[in-house]
PDB file of C-alpha atoms and ligand atoms in Angstrom:
ATOM      1  CA  MET A   1     110.951 128.828 113.969  1.00  0.00           C
ATOM      2  CA  LYS A   2     110.675 126.598 116.971  1.00  0.00           C
ATOM      3  CA  GLU A   3     108.546 124.245 115.014  1.00  0.00           C
ATOM      4  CA  GLU A   4     111.231 124.049 112.465  1.00  0.00           C
ATOM      5  CA  LEU A   5     113.752 122.861 115.121  1.00  0.00           C
ATOM      6  CA  ALA A   6     111.600 120.330 116.231  1.00  0.00           C
ATOM      7  CA  LYS A   7     111.347 118.850 112.939  1.00  0.00           C
ATOM      8  CA  GLU A   8     114.961 118.846 112.248  1.00  0.00           C
ATOM      9  CA  ALA A   9     115.316 116.985 115.684  1.00  0.00           C
ATOM     10  CA  ARG A  10     112.644 114.480 114.462  1.00  0.00           C
ATOM     11  CA  PHE A  11     114.513 113.906 111.228  1.00  0.00           C
ATOM     12  CA  GLU A  12     118.017 113.358 113.203  1.00  0.00           C
ATOM     13  CA  ARG A  13     116.482 110.211 114.794  1.00  0.00           C
ATOM     14  CA  LEU A  14     115.901 108.772 111.440  1.00  0.00           C
ATOM     15  CA  ARG A  15     118.324 106.607 109.300  1.00  0.00           C
ATOM     16  CA  LEU A  16     118.357 105.801 105.787  1.00  0.00           C
ATOM     17  CA  GLU A  17     117.633 102.216 104.785  1.00  0.00           C
ATOM     18  CA  ARG A  18     117.944 100.676 101.346  1.00  0.00           C
ATOM     19  CA  THR A  19     115.298  97.725 101.108  1.00  0.00           C
ATOM     20  CA  PRO A  20     115.914  94.592  99.479  1.00  0.00           C
ATOM     21  CA  THR A  21     113.985  95.935  96.399  1.00  0.00           C
ATOM     22  CA  GLY A  22     116.507  98.810  96.296  1.00  0.00           C
ATOM     23  CA  ASP A  23     114.066 101.499  97.497  1.00  0.00           C
ATOM     24  CA  ILE A  24     114.886 104.008  99.878  1.00  0.00           C
ATOM     25  CA  VAL A  25     112.896 104.488 103.232  1.00  0.00           C
ATOM     26  CA  MET A  26     113.697 106.261 106.509  1.00  0.00           C
ATOM     27  CA  PRO A  27     112.952 104.215 109.576  1.00  0.00           C
ATOM     28  CA  LEU A  28     113.288 105.301 113.067  1.00  0.00           C
ATOM     29  CA  LYS A  29     116.619 104.345 114.592  1.00  0.00           C
ATOM     30  CA  ASP A  30     116.456 101.420 116.701  1.00  0.00           C
ATOM     31  CA  GLU A  31     117.548 103.191 119.857  1.00  0.00           C
ATOM     32  CA  HIS A  32     114.548 105.630 119.649  1.00  0.00           C
ATOM     33  CA  ILE A  33     111.741 102.978 119.575  1.00  0.00           C
ATOM     34  CA  THR A  34     109.933 102.907 122.864  1.00  0.00           C
ATOM     35  CA  SER A  35     106.643 101.697 124.138  1.00  0.00           C
ATOM     36  CA  ASP A  36     105.309 105.081 123.606  1.00  0.00           C
ATOM     37  CA  GLU A  37     107.029 105.508 120.279  1.00  0.00           C
ATOM     38  CA  PRO A  38     106.760 102.216 118.277  1.00  0.00           C
ATOM     39  CA  ALA A  39     108.832 101.586 114.935  1.00  0.00           C
ATOM     40  CA  HIS A  40     107.719 103.354 111.913  1.00  0.00           C
ATOM     41  CA  VAL A  41     109.019 104.623 108.730  1.00  0.00           C
ATOM     42  CA  ILE A  42     109.160 108.050 107.255  1.00  0.00           C
ATOM     43  CA  CYS A  43     108.749 108.887 103.468  1.00  0.00           C
ATOM     44  CA  PRO A  44     112.029 110.032 102.153  1.00  0.00           C
ATOM     45  CA  VAL A  45     110.224 112.033  99.451  1.00  0.00           C
ATOM     46  CA  CYS A  46     108.130 114.020 101.778  1.00  0.00           C
ATOM     47  CA  LYS A  47     111.035 114.456 104.078  1.00  0.00           C
ATOM     48  CA  GLU A  48     112.693 116.567 101.272  1.00  0.00           C
ATOM     49  CA  ASP A  49     109.833 118.846 101.712  1.00  0.00           C
ATOM     50  CA  LYS A  50     110.426 119.065 105.577  1.00  0.00           C
ATOM     51  CA  ARG A  51     107.023 116.967 105.972  1.00  0.00           C
ATOM     52  CA  VAL A  52     106.964 114.140 108.446  1.00  0.00           C
ATOM     53  CA  SER A  53     104.680 111.415 106.699  1.00  0.00           C
ATOM     54  CA  VAL A  54     104.543 108.056 108.206  1.00  0.00           C
ATOM     55  CA  MET A  55     104.459 105.440 105.629  1.00  0.00           C
ATOM     56  CA  THR A  56     101.793 102.633 105.817  1.00  0.00           C
ATOM     57  CA  GLU A  57     103.175  98.991 105.483  1.00  0.00           C
ATOM     58  CA  ASP A  58     102.010  95.695 104.432  1.00  0.00           C
ATOM     59  CA  GLU A  59     103.813  92.457 103.779  1.00  0.00           C
ATOM     60  CA  TYR A  60     105.534  93.732 100.670  1.00  0.00           C
ATOM     61  CA  TRP A  61     105.379  97.503 100.432  1.00  0.00           C
ATOM     62  CA  TYR A  62     105.700 100.773 102.168  1.00  0.00           C
ATOM     63  CA  ARG A  63     103.151 103.353 101.023  1.00  0.00           C
ATOM     64  CA  CYS A  64     103.339 107.139 101.641  1.00  0.00           C
ATOM     65  CA  PRO A  65      99.599 108.278 102.076  1.00  0.00           C
ATOM     66  CA  SER A  66     100.651 111.884 101.414  1.00  0.00           C
ATOM     67  CA  CYS A  67     102.692 111.712  98.175  1.00  0.00           C
ATOM     68  CA  LYS A  68     101.953 108.029  96.933  1.00  0.00           C
ATOM     69  CA  TYR A  69     105.561 107.183  96.991  1.00  0.00           C
ATOM     70  CA  LEU A  70     105.936 103.572  97.159  1.00  0.00           C
ATOM     71  CA  ALA A  71     108.818 101.524  98.416  1.00  0.00           C
ATOM     72  CA  GLY A  72     109.279  97.558  98.125  1.00  0.00           C
ATOM     73  CA  LYS A  73     109.927  96.003 101.364  1.00  0.00           C
ATOM     74  CA  LYS A  74     110.897  92.690 100.134  1.00  0.00           C
ATOM     75  CA  LYS A  75     111.323  90.731  96.896  1.00  0.00           C
ATOM     76  CA  ARG A  76     108.082  89.134  95.830  1.00  0.00           C
ATOM     77  CA  PRO A  77     107.837  85.234  95.750  1.00  0.00           C
ATOM     78  CA  PRO A  78     107.645  83.865  92.320  1.00  0.00           C
ATOM     79  CA  SER A  79     103.957  84.094  91.070  1.00  0.00           C
ATOM     80  CA  SER A  80     101.942  80.983  91.746  1.00  0.00           C
ATOM     81  CA  ARG A  81      99.399  81.977  89.328  1.00  0.00           C
ATOM     82  CA  ARG A  82     100.972  80.605  86.039  1.00  0.00           C
ATOM     83  CA  GLY A  83     100.405  77.066  86.613  1.00  0.00           C
ATOM     84  CA  PRO A  84     100.256  73.945  89.030  1.00  0.00           C
ATOM     85  CA  MET A  85     103.877  74.092  89.863  1.00  0.00           C
ATOM     86  CA  VAL A  86     104.440  74.877  93.561  1.00  0.00           C
ATOM     87  CA  VAL A  87     107.677  76.000  94.715  1.00  0.00           C
TER      88      VAL A  87
HETATM   89 ZN1   ZN B 101     105.664 111.039 100.762  1.00  0.00          ZN
END
């Protein structure tokens, strides 16, 4: 019971954010980012199951290691593999 409340409190510190690719992620609110708690993103799918799962991120993707939810972080640049044309 106490644990449930702690989890609810943790979710209240998150905000919903739509990424440029139209996917949903739940980053920590700016005012809660400290040196002890760096910015991170929580999986919105796991959140529905009341699980706190921190997503890993690289340049273009957020990935949930728990449920494999994948959210685009930003639009990919045009592929340069098609030919010699350089943008
Ligand atoms: Zn997940």
